[in-house]
Coordinates of C-alpha atoms and ligand atoms in Angstrom, one line a residue:
M1 CA -23.6 -15.6 6.2
F2 CA -20.7 -15.3 7.7
A3 CA -21.8 -13.6 10.3
S4 CA -20.3 -14.8 13.6
R5 CA -22.8 -13.3 16.5
H6 CA -19.5 -11.9 18.6
V7 CA -19.4 -9.7 14.8
V8 CA -23.0 -8.8 15.9
R9 CA -22.2 -7.8 18.9
R10 CA -18.9 -5.3 18.1
V11 CA -21.2 -3.7 15.1
A12 CA -23.9 -2.9 17.8
L13 CA -21.0 -1.7 20.0
R14 CA -19.7 0.2 17.5
Q15 CA -23.3 2.4 16.4
T16 CA -23.2 3.4 20.2
R17 CA -20.0 5.0 20.2
R18 CA -19.9 6.8 17.0
W19 CA -22.6 9.4 18.5
A20 CA -20.0 10.2 21.4
H21 CA -17.4 10.8 19.2
T22 CA -18.2 13.5 16.8
Q23 CA -15.7 15.3 15.1
P24 CA -14.9 19.0 15.7
K25 CA -16.2 20.9 12.9
L26 CA -13.4 22.5 10.4
Q27 CA -13.1 25.6 8.5
S28 CA -12.7 26.7 4.6
V29 CA -9.6 28.0 3.8
T30 CA -10.6 31.7 3.1
A31 CA -8.7 34.3 0.7
D32 CA -7.1 35.9 3.8
D33 CA -5.7 32.0 4.3
V34 CA -4.5 32.3 1.5
A35 CA -3.0 35.8 2.1
H36 CA -0.8 34.6 5.4
F37 CA 0.5 31.0 3.1
S38 CA 1.9 33.5 1.0
K39 CA 4.1 35.2 3.5
I40 CA 5.0 31.3 4.1
L41 CA 5.6 29.9 0.7
P42 CA 6.0 31.6 -2.6
A43 CA 3.8 32.1 -5.0
T44 CA 5.3 29.1 -7.3
S45 CA 4.4 26.8 -4.5
I46 CA 0.5 28.1 -3.9
L47 CA -2.7 26.6 -6.2
S48 CA -5.9 28.5 -4.6
T49 CA -8.4 28.3 -6.5
L50 CA -9.3 31.0 -4.0
P51 CA -9.2 35.0 -5.3
P52 CA -6.1 36.3 -5.5
L53 CA -4.9 33.5 -7.4
S54 CA -7.1 31.9 -8.7
T55 CA -5.6 29.0 -10.5
A56 CA -8.2 26.7 -12.5
A57 CA -9.7 24.3 -11.0
S58 CA -8.0 22.3 -13.8
E59 CA -4.7 22.7 -11.8
L60 CA -5.8 21.1 -8.6
S61 CA -8.0 18.0 -10.3
P62 CA -4.9 15.6 -10.4
F63 CA -4.8 16.2 -5.7
N64 CA -8.3 15.8 -6.1
N65 CA -8.7 12.5 -7.3
D66 CA -7.1 9.1 -6.2
W67 CA -5.0 7.0 -8.2
M68 CA -8.3 4.7 -8.7
N69 CA -10.6 7.7 -9.6
K70 CA -12.8 6.3 -7.1
Y71 CA -11.9 9.0 -4.4
H72 CA -12.8 12.3 -4.9
G73 CA -12.2 15.7 -2.7
N74 CA -12.9 19.6 -3.1
S75 CA -10.0 21.4 -2.0
T76 CA -9.8 24.9 -3.2
T77 CA -6.2 25.1 -2.7
V78 CA -2.6 23.0 -2.5
L79 CA 0.6 23.9 -0.8
R80 CA 3.6 22.4 -1.8
P81 CA 6.7 23.8 0.8
R82 CA 10.3 22.9 0.3
T83 CA 11.3 23.1 3.7
T84 CA 10.3 21.3 7.0
Q85 CA 10.2 25.1 8.8
E86 CA 7.9 26.1 6.0
V87 CA 5.4 22.8 7.3
S88 CA 5.3 23.7 10.2
E89 CA 4.2 27.6 10.0
I90 CA 1.7 26.0 7.4
V91 CA 0.5 23.4 10.0
K92 CA 0.2 26.1 13.2
H93 CA -1.7 27.9 11.5
C94 CA -3.7 25.4 10.1
N95 CA -4.3 24.5 13.7
E96 CA -5.0 27.9 14.5
R97 CA -8.0 28.5 12.2
G98 CA -9.3 24.7 12.1
I99 CA -8.7 24.3 8.4
G100 CA -8.7 20.0 8.0
I101 CA -4.9 18.8 6.1
V102 CA -4.5 16.2 3.8
P103 CA -0.6 15.4 3.8
Q104 CA 0.0 14.7 0.1
G105 CA 2.9 12.0 -1.2
G106 CA 3.2 10.1 -4.9
N107 CA -1.3 9.7 -4.2
T108 CA -0.8 6.1 -5.8
G109 CA -2.5 5.1 -2.3
L110 CA -5.2 2.5 -3.2
V111 CA -7.6 3.7 -0.1
G112 CA -8.9 7.3 -0.8
G113 CA -7.0 8.2 2.1
S114 CA -4.6 10.4 0.3
V115 CA -7.2 13.7 -1.1
P116 CA -9.8 15.7 0.5
I117 CA -13.4 14.2 1.7
Q118 CA -14.3 18.1 1.7
D119 CA -12.6 20.5 0.6
E120 CA -9.7 20.1 3.5
L121 CA -5.9 21.8 1.9
V122 CA -4.3 19.5 0.5
L123 CA -0.2 19.9 1.8
S124 CA 2.1 17.7 -1.1
L125 CA 5.9 16.9 -0.2
G126 CA 6.4 16.3 -4.0
N127 CA 9.3 19.6 -3.7
M128 CA 10.7 18.3 -0.5
N129 CA 13.0 16.0 -2.3
K130 CA 16.5 15.5 -1.9
V131 CA 19.1 13.4 0.2
R132 CA 20.0 14.2 3.3
S133 CA 23.1 11.7 3.8
F134 CA 24.0 8.1 3.1
D135 CA 26.7 6.5 5.3
P136 CA 28.2 3.4 2.8
V137 CA 29.4 2.2 5.9
S138 CA 26.0 1.7 8.0
G139 CA 23.9 1.8 5.0
I140 CA 22.3 4.4 6.6
L141 CA 19.9 7.1 4.1
V142 CA 18.2 10.3 5.4
A143 CA 15.8 12.2 2.6
D144 CA 12.8 14.6 2.5
A145 CA 10.1 12.7 2.5
G146 CA 8.6 14.0 -1.0
C147 CA 11.5 11.9 -2.4
I148 CA 10.1 9.8 -4.6
L149 CA 11.0 5.7 -4.1
E150 CA 12.9 5.5 -7.9
S151 CA 14.4 8.3 -7.3
L152 CA 16.1 6.8 -4.1
S153 CA 16.9 3.3 -5.8
E154 CA 18.8 5.6 -7.8
Y155 CA 20.7 7.4 -5.9
L156 CA 22.0 4.5 -3.5
A157 CA 23.0 2.0 -6.3
P158 CA 26.5 4.1 -7.2
H159 CA 27.0 3.3 -3.9
R160 CA 25.3 -1.1 -4.2
H161 CA 22.4 -0.5 -1.9
I162 CA 19.3 -1.1 -2.5
V163 CA 15.8 0.6 -0.7
P164 CA 15.0 -2.3 1.2
L165 CA 11.4 -1.9 0.1
D166 CA 10.0 -1.9 -3.6
L167 CA 6.4 -1.7 -5.4
G168 CA 5.2 -1.0 -8.6
A169 CA 4.2 2.7 -8.2
K170 CA 7.8 3.3 -7.4
G171 CA 8.0 5.7 -10.2
S172 CA 5.8 8.3 -8.3
C173 CA 4.9 7.0 -4.5
Q174 CA 7.1 8.6 -1.9
I175 CA 9.1 7.0 0.8
G176 CA 7.2 9.7 3.2
G177 CA 4.1 8.3 1.7
N178 CA 5.3 4.7 1.9
V179 CA 6.0 5.7 5.2
S180 CA 2.5 6.7 5.7
T181 CA 1.3 3.5 4.4
N182 CA 3.7 1.5 6.4
A183 CA 3.9 -0.2 2.6
G184 CA 4.5 -3.6 2.3
G185 CA 5.4 -4.8 -1.4
L186 CA 7.9 -7.1 -3.5
R187 CA 10.6 -7.0 -0.7
L188 CA 8.8 -7.4 2.9
L189 CA 9.5 -11.6 2.7
R190 CA 13.7 -10.7 2.7
Y191 CA 13.7 -7.3 4.3
G192 CA 10.5 -6.8 6.8
S193 CA 8.5 -4.3 7.3
L194 CA 9.0 -0.3 7.8
H195 CA 8.7 -1.0 11.1
G196 CA 12.2 -2.5 11.1
S197 CA 14.2 -1.1 8.5
V198 CA 12.9 2.7 9.3
L199 CA 15.1 4.4 12.1
G200 CA 14.4 7.9 12.5
L201 CA 11.8 10.4 12.0
E202 CA 10.8 14.3 11.6
V203 CA 7.3 15.1 12.1
V204 CA 5.5 18.2 12.1
L205 CA 2.8 17.8 14.5
P206 CA -0.7 18.7 14.6
D207 CA 0.2 22.4 16.5
G208 CA 3.6 22.8 14.7
T209 CA 5.9 21.5 16.5
I210 CA 8.7 19.6 14.8
L211 CA 8.8 16.1 16.2
D212 CA 12.9 15.5 15.9
Q213 CA 13.4 11.9 16.1
L214 CA 15.8 11.4 13.2
T215 CA 18.6 9.3 14.2
T216 CA 20.6 7.1 12.9
L217 CA 20.9 4.6 15.5
R218 CA 20.4 1.1 14.5
K219 CA 19.5 0.5 17.9
D220 CA 18.7 3.1 20.7
N221 CA 16.1 1.6 23.9
T222 CA 15.1 5.1 25.2
G223 CA 11.6 5.3 26.2
Y224 CA 8.9 4.5 23.7
D225 CA 9.6 4.7 20.2
L226 CA 7.2 7.0 19.4
K227 CA 8.2 6.8 15.0
Q228 CA 6.4 3.7 15.3
L229 CA 2.9 5.6 15.5
F230 CA 3.4 8.0 12.5
I231 CA 4.6 5.0 10.7
G232 CA 1.4 3.2 9.1
A233 CA -0.6 6.5 10.8
E234 CA -2.0 7.5 7.2
G235 CA -1.5 10.9 8.1
T236 CA -3.3 11.5 11.0
L237 CA -0.9 12.2 13.9
G238 CA 1.5 15.0 11.8
I239 CA 3.2 14.9 8.4
V240 CA 6.2 13.1 7.9
T241 CA 8.5 15.3 6.7
G242 CA 12.3 13.5 7.1
V243 CA 13.3 9.4 6.9
S244 CA 16.1 7.7 8.5
I245 CA 16.0 4.2 6.8
L246 CA 18.7 1.2 7.1
A247 CA 19.1 0.2 3.4
A248 CA 20.2 -2.8 2.4
P249 CA 23.4 -3.7 0.7
A250 CA 22.7 -4.6 -3.3
P251 CA 22.8 -8.5 -3.9
Q252 CA 25.6 -9.3 -6.6
S253 CA 23.3 -11.7 -8.1
T254 CA 19.6 -11.7 -8.2
N255 CA 17.4 -14.1 -10.6
N256 CA 13.8 -14.7 -11.5
V257 CA 11.3 -17.1 -13.1
V258 CA 7.5 -17.7 -13.1
L259 CA 6.3 -21.3 -12.8
A260 CA 3.4 -22.2 -14.4
L261 CA 1.0 -24.4 -11.5
P262 CA -2.0 -26.7 -12.6
K263 CA -4.0 -25.5 -9.5
F264 CA -4.0 -23.7 -6.3
D265 CA -3.4 -26.1 -4.1
N266 CA 0.1 -26.6 -5.2
V267 CA 0.8 -23.8 -4.2
L268 CA 1.9 -23.8 -0.9
P269 CA 3.9 -27.3 -1.2
L270 CA 6.0 -24.8 -3.5
F271 CA 6.2 -22.1 -1.1
V272 CA 7.5 -24.9 1.5
E273 CA 9.6 -26.4 -0.9
A274 CA 11.3 -23.3 -2.3
K275 CA 11.9 -22.3 1.5
K276 CA 13.4 -25.4 1.9
Q277 CA 15.7 -26.0 -1.0
L278 CA 16.7 -21.7 -1.9
S279 CA 16.8 -20.4 2.1
E280 CA 18.9 -17.6 2.5
I281 CA 18.8 -16.6 -0.9
L282 CA 14.9 -16.7 -1.3
S283 CA 13.6 -13.0 -1.9
A284 CA 10.2 -12.6 -3.5
F285 CA 7.4 -15.5 -4.1
E286 CA 5.2 -13.3 -5.4
F287 CA 1.2 -15.6 -6.3
F288 CA -0.7 -14.5 -9.3
D289 CA -3.8 -16.2 -11.2
R290 CA -4.6 -17.2 -14.5
E291 CA -7.7 -14.7 -15.3
V292 CA -5.4 -11.9 -13.6
Y293 CA -2.2 -13.0 -15.4
E294 CA -4.6 -12.6 -18.7
L295 CA -5.5 -9.4 -17.7
A296 CA -1.7 -8.4 -17.9
V297 CA -1.4 -9.9 -21.2
K298 CA -4.6 -8.3 -22.7
H299 CA -3.3 -4.6 -21.1
G300 CA 0.5 -5.0 -22.3
Q301 CA 2.4 -5.4 -19.0
G302 CA 5.4 -7.1 -19.6
R303 CA 6.1 -10.1 -22.3
A304 CA 3.6 -12.4 -22.3
L305 CA 4.7 -16.1 -21.9
N306 CA 4.4 -18.4 -24.5
E307 CA 0.9 -20.5 -24.6
E308 CA 2.8 -23.6 -24.5
D309 CA 4.3 -22.9 -21.5
I310 CA 1.2 -21.7 -19.6
E311 CA -1.0 -24.1 -20.8
G312 CA -3.4 -25.5 -18.1
A313 CA -2.4 -23.3 -15.4
E314 CA -4.7 -22.7 -12.8
C315 CA -2.1 -19.8 -11.3
F316 CA 1.6 -18.5 -11.8
V317 CA 4.4 -17.8 -8.9
L318 CA 6.6 -15.8 -9.7
V319 CA 10.0 -16.6 -7.4
E320 CA 13.2 -14.4 -7.0
T321 CA 16.0 -15.0 -5.8
S322 CA 18.8 -12.3 -4.6
G323 CA 22.5 -13.7 -3.3
G324 CA 26.1 -12.9 -3.4
K325 CA 26.9 -16.0 -5.9
R326 CA 26.2 -15.7 -9.3
E327 CA 26.8 -20.2 -9.2
H328 CA 26.0 -20.2 -6.2
D329 CA 22.3 -19.2 -6.9
E330 CA 21.6 -20.6 -10.2
E331 CA 23.1 -23.5 -8.8
K332 CA 20.4 -23.8 -6.5
L333 CA 17.3 -21.8 -8.1
N334 CA 18.2 -24.8 -11.2
G335 CA 18.4 -27.6 -8.9
L336 CA 15.0 -26.6 -7.5
L337 CA 13.4 -26.2 -10.8
E338 CA 14.6 -29.7 -11.4
S339 CA 13.5 -31.3 -8.2
L340 CA 10.1 -29.8 -9.0
M341 CA 10.1 -30.8 -12.8
E342 CA 10.7 -34.9 -12.0
S343 CA 8.8 -35.1 -9.4
E344 CA 6.8 -37.8 -9.7
T345 CA 3.6 -35.7 -9.0
P346 CA 4.7 -32.6 -10.2
L347 CA 4.0 -28.8 -8.7
I348 CA 4.3 -26.9 -11.7
N349 CA 3.8 -27.7 -15.6
T350 CA 6.5 -25.2 -16.5
G351 CA 9.3 -22.6 -15.4
V352 CA 10.7 -19.6 -17.5
L353 CA 13.9 -18.8 -16.2
S354 CA 14.9 -15.6 -16.9
Q355 CA 18.0 -15.6 -19.1
S356 CA 18.9 -11.7 -19.3
P357 CA 18.9 -8.7 -17.3
S358 CA 15.9 -7.4 -19.6
Q359 CA 13.8 -10.9 -19.6
F360 CA 14.4 -10.8 -15.5
A361 CA 12.6 -7.3 -15.5
S362 CA 9.9 -8.1 -18.4
L363 CA 9.0 -10.8 -15.7
W364 CA 8.9 -8.6 -12.9
A365 CA 6.2 -6.6 -15.3
I366 CA 3.2 -8.7 -15.4
R367 CA 3.7 -9.0 -11.8
E368 CA 4.3 -5.8 -11.3
G369 CA 2.0 -4.5 -13.6
L370 CA -1.6 -6.6 -12.3
T371 CA -2.6 -3.0 -10.4
E372 CA -2.8 -1.1 -13.5
A373 CA -3.9 -3.9 -15.9
V374 CA -6.8 -4.4 -13.4
S375 CA -7.3 0.4 -13.4
K376 CA -7.1 -1.0 -17.3
E377 CA -9.6 -3.2 -17.5
G378 CA -12.9 -1.8 -15.3
K379 CA -13.5 0.4 -12.0
A380 CA -11.6 -1.8 -9.8
Y381 CA -13.2 -2.8 -5.7
K382 CA -9.8 -3.5 -3.9
Y383 CA -9.9 -5.8 -0.8
D384 CA -6.1 -6.1 0.1
I385 CA -6.3 -9.2 3.0
S386 CA -4.7 -10.9 5.0
V387 CA -6.6 -14.0 5.4
P388 CA -4.4 -18.1 5.7
L389 CA -2.5 -19.2 2.5
A390 CA -4.4 -22.0 2.6
K391 CA -7.4 -20.0 2.1
F392 CA -6.7 -17.2 -0.6
K393 CA -8.5 -19.6 -3.7
E394 CA -11.6 -20.0 -1.6
V395 CA -11.9 -16.8 -0.6
V396 CA -11.9 -15.7 -4.3
D397 CA -14.1 -17.9 -5.8
A398 CA -16.7 -17.1 -2.9
T399 CA -16.7 -13.7 -3.4
R400 CA -17.4 -14.7 -7.3
E401 CA -19.9 -17.0 -6.4
R402 CA -21.7 -14.1 -3.7
L403 CA -21.7 -11.9 -7.0
R404 CA -23.1 -14.7 -9.0
S405 CA -25.7 -14.8 -7.0
K406 CA -26.5 -11.6 -6.6
G407 CA -26.8 -11.6 -10.3
L408 CA -24.3 -9.1 -10.8
L409 CA -21.1 -11.3 -12.6
H410 CA -21.6 -10.3 -16.7
A411 CA -20.3 -8.0 -18.2
D412 CA -22.4 -5.2 -17.3
A413 CA -21.8 -5.5 -13.7
V414 CA -18.7 -7.4 -12.3
K415 CA -16.6 -8.1 -14.9
H416 CA -13.7 -10.0 -13.2
V417 CA -13.6 -11.5 -9.6
V418 CA -9.3 -12.1 -9.3
G419 CA -6.9 -12.6 -6.8
Y420 CA -2.9 -12.4 -6.8
G421 CA -0.4 -11.2 -4.0
H422 CA 2.2 -11.8 -1.1
V423 CA 2.7 -15.3 -1.1
G424 CA 5.2 -15.3 1.4
D425 CA 3.4 -12.3 3.8
G426 CA -0.1 -13.8 3.6
N427 CA -1.4 -11.4 1.6
L428 CA -4.3 -11.7 -1.0
H429 CA -5.0 -9.1 -3.5
L430 CA -8.6 -9.6 -4.1
N431 CA -10.0 -7.4 -7.0
V432 CA -12.9 -7.0 -8.8
V433 CA -12.7 -5.8 -11.4
A434 CA -16.4 -3.9 -13.3
A435 CA -17.8 -2.0 -15.6
N436 CA -18.5 1.4 -12.6
Y437 CA -18.5 1.5 -9.3
T438 CA -22.3 0.5 -8.5
P439 CA -23.9 0.8 -5.4
E440 CA -25.1 -2.6 -6.2
I441 CA -22.0 -4.0 -6.6
E442 CA -20.4 -2.2 -3.6
A443 CA -23.7 -3.9 -1.2
A444 CA -23.2 -7.6 -2.6
L445 CA -18.9 -6.9 -1.0
E446 CA -19.3 -5.1 1.7
P447 CA -19.9 -5.7 4.2
F448 CA -19.5 -9.3 2.9
V449 CA -15.8 -9.8 2.6
Y450 CA -15.2 -8.0 6.0
E451 CA -17.3 -10.9 7.5
L452 CA -15.3 -13.8 5.8
V453 CA -12.1 -12.6 6.2
A454 CA -12.8 -11.6 10.6
S455 CA -14.7 -15.7 9.9
Y456 CA -10.3 -16.1 9.4
R457 CA -9.6 -13.8 12.2
G458 CA -7.7 -12.5 9.0
S459 CA -6.4 -8.2 8.1
I460 CA -8.6 -6.3 6.3
S461 CA -6.3 -5.1 5.7
A462 CA -2.8 -6.4 5.4
E463 CA -1.1 -3.4 3.6
H464 CA -2.5 -0.6 1.8
G465 CA -4.4 1.0 5.2
I466 CA -8.0 2.1 6.3
G467 CA -8.2 5.7 4.5
A468 CA -11.3 6.5 3.8
M469 CA -12.9 3.5 1.9
K470 CA -12.6 1.2 5.0
T471 CA -13.3 3.2 8.4
H472 CA -16.5 1.8 8.7
A473 CA -15.1 -2.0 8.9
L474 CA -12.1 -1.4 11.0
H475 CA -13.8 -3.0 13.9
Y476 CA -13.2 -6.3 11.2
S477 CA -9.8 -6.4 12.7
K478 CA -9.4 -4.5 16.0
G479 CA -11.3 -4.3 19.2
D480 CA -13.0 -1.9 21.2
V481 CA -10.4 -1.8 23.9
S482 CA -7.9 -1.6 21.0
I483 CA -10.3 1.1 18.8
E484 CA -10.7 3.1 21.4
W485 CA -7.0 3.5 22.6
M486 CA -6.0 4.5 18.8
R487 CA -9.1 6.8 19.2
R488 CA -7.1 8.7 22.4
I489 CA -3.9 8.3 20.9
K490 CA -5.3 10.4 17.5
T491 CA -7.1 13.1 20.6
L492 CA -3.6 13.7 22.1
F493 CA -1.9 13.8 19.2
D494 CA -4.6 16.2 17.2
P495 CA -7.4 17.0 19.4
R496 CA -8.6 20.0 17.2
G497 CA -9.0 16.7 13.9
I498 CA -7.0 18.7 12.0
M499 CA -5.0 15.8 10.0
N500 CA -6.6 13.8 7.1
P501 CA -10.1 14.1 8.8
G502 CA -12.1 11.2 8.3
K503 CA -9.4 8.8 6.8
V504 CA -8.7 5.9 9.5
L505 CA -11.0 6.5 12.8
E506 CA -14.4 7.8 11.9
Ligands
FAD1 P1 0.2 9.0 -1.1 O1 -1.2 8.0 -1.4 O2 -0.2 10.7 -1.3 O3 -0.6 8.9 0.6 C1 -1.2 8.2 0.8 C2 -2.0 8.5 2.6 O4 -0.7 8.6 3.3 C3 -2.1 9.1 2.7 O5 -3.4 8.7 3.9 C4 -1.8 11.0 3.0 O6 -2.6 11.6 3.1 C5 -0.1 10.2 3.9 N1 1.1 10.5 4.0 C6 1.5 11.2 2.1 N2 2.6 11.5 2.5 C7 2.8 11.8 3.6 C8 3.8 12.4 4.5 N3 4.7 12.8 4.2 N4 3.7 11.7 6.3 C9 2.7 12.3 6.6 N5 1.4 11.1 5.1 C10 1.0 11.5 4.3 N6 0.9 -0.3 -1.7 C11 1.8 -1.5 -0.6 O7 2.2 -1.5 0.2 N7 2.4 -2.1 -1.3 C12 2.2 -1.9 -2.5 O8 3.4 -4.0 -3.9 C13 2.2 -1.6 -3.4 N8 1.6 -1.2 -4.5 C14 0.9 -0.8 -5.2 C15 1.5 -0.4 -6.9 C16 0.5 0.0 -7.4 C17 0.9 0.6 -9.4 C18 -0.1 1.7 -6.8 C19 -1.1 2.6 -7.7 C20 -0.3 1.8 -5.6 C21 0.5 0.4 -5.0 N9 0.5 0.0 -4.0 C22 1.1 -0.4 -2.6 C23 -0.5 1.0 -2.7 C24 0.9 2.9 -2.9 O9 1.1 3.0 -3.7 C25 1.4 2.9 -1.7 O10 0.3 2.7 -0.6 C26 2.2 4.0 -1.3 O11 3.4 3.6 -0.2 C27 2.4 5.4 -1.0 O12 2.4 6.2 -1.2 P2 2.8 7.8 -1.9 O13 3.4 9.1 -1.6 O14 1.4 7.4 -3.1 O15 1.4 8.3 -0.9
MLT2 C1 -0.1 -5.3 -5.4 O1 0.9 -6.0 -4.8 O2 1.1 -5.3 -6.5 C2 -0.2 -3.8 -5.3 O3 0.0 -3.7 -3.8 C3 -1.3 -3.1 -6.0 C4 -2.4 -3.8 -5.5 O4 -3.3 -4.5 -4.3 O5 -3.3 -3.4 -6.6
ZN3 ZN1 0.4 -5.6 -2.9

């Protein structure tokens, strides 16, 4: 119903092109390869079900299955190098042998990019977890790719700096994974994307060469900015082993409030008002609908709001302020809340303002816990899209209606269709929570959702990436010329097609 002629024509073109781009044939890891890896790495850094190691398959299971338990690989071998040199030697061997490699960080990705499709080798970065340097004057942090995001935050705290990125997966995801997915998260509104705050990268290229672009310069206009290619490449062009990133000064004062709105239509005017009144101290503006809030409460994410505070609310917005002076920031935030409550046509019903660090954390825990709540409730089909802000609700409603019309909206099939996301970034997370992953539900959702997004000229991936999930749908957001140049870049870097095969590009 939403497919324009333009979209249909591009599908036809893509079908033709698919024949011209057959993947190079890849090899399975053998016992001889494991013997070779044993010369590069200590035994403690190798897991392999192949002889002579014969590790139990259950030990490889966390590396073969993704966070949602939706994507499953069949790797026999996981390598956990500690140095860039070790990564380089492993990759060189794999390139010579034609063995596919899946770089893996915290394995929190949500598009099936971090696990093998077949039996590719998993190269896990978790043992590369040292901070290399931090300059408190410039705020530039250089770290191994395997550093966990939360540990970098903890490292920076005594230096009164923060990582310019925050997400619900912070306790597991790694900075190399964040860079490789160009993760957005909860601070993008304030600090912008990693394309701006990452200053340099060290990358092991698919032939094993080490590309050292680990600069700590704010300004460097010496030709093509190659590092940008690896930000968001999802491990298809090389393995990020080191990251140089501009940390931000820690705010002196932070506040947050959860606002209960009578209807979705008020979200946009509220955003305009919040930007106008809070200006430089507005640091997050996160939306979640009533249904997903109820799931958060049901599954113990954050502390439930009082019943009287949420009565009649269709959705919620979490507003965070970060600034330099507590009195000034509180005055501004209170001013906003008062003007919202006193208005003749109030945009909000109520607001729950945090009064202590623990309440601040508890309000954030509701928002950050939505992903986990949805996963605990059932099997989530996650669509991470950019559409015009005014269309957020329309997309959720249209998807719900679609499933209803297919007879799939009931407890044994689809239990919930919910929306939340980063309003400030125009990014909606449409989540369809089902009892099971089934071909019927998938067929009802795809290409329906992608066509809907394309009809708004939106993006089928605002932040999670393409991974294995959306390779077939890339053309809904990228034209033929763009895809062709992406292919050429891929072939240039990785002619044997060993880096994360089957991800991003078909
Ligand atoms: P992985 O999942 O291990 O890998 C992700 C991709 O990057 C894969 O394609 C992998 O091959 C590649 N990769 C990993 N490390 C490297 C490396 N060193 N070199 C080359 N390639 C590599 N995402 C957001 O954008 N915003 C959010 O707010 C957000 N919130 C989340 C909340 C939860 C609870 C969860 C589970 C996920 C969330 N995500 C979010 C998705 C995910 O956490 C991010 O994409 C994260 O950046 C992935 O990091 P990771 O280390 O887990 O990478
Ligand atoms: C979020 O914003 O919570 C994340 O991107 C994860 C998700 O979409 O569930
Ligand atoms: Zn998100």
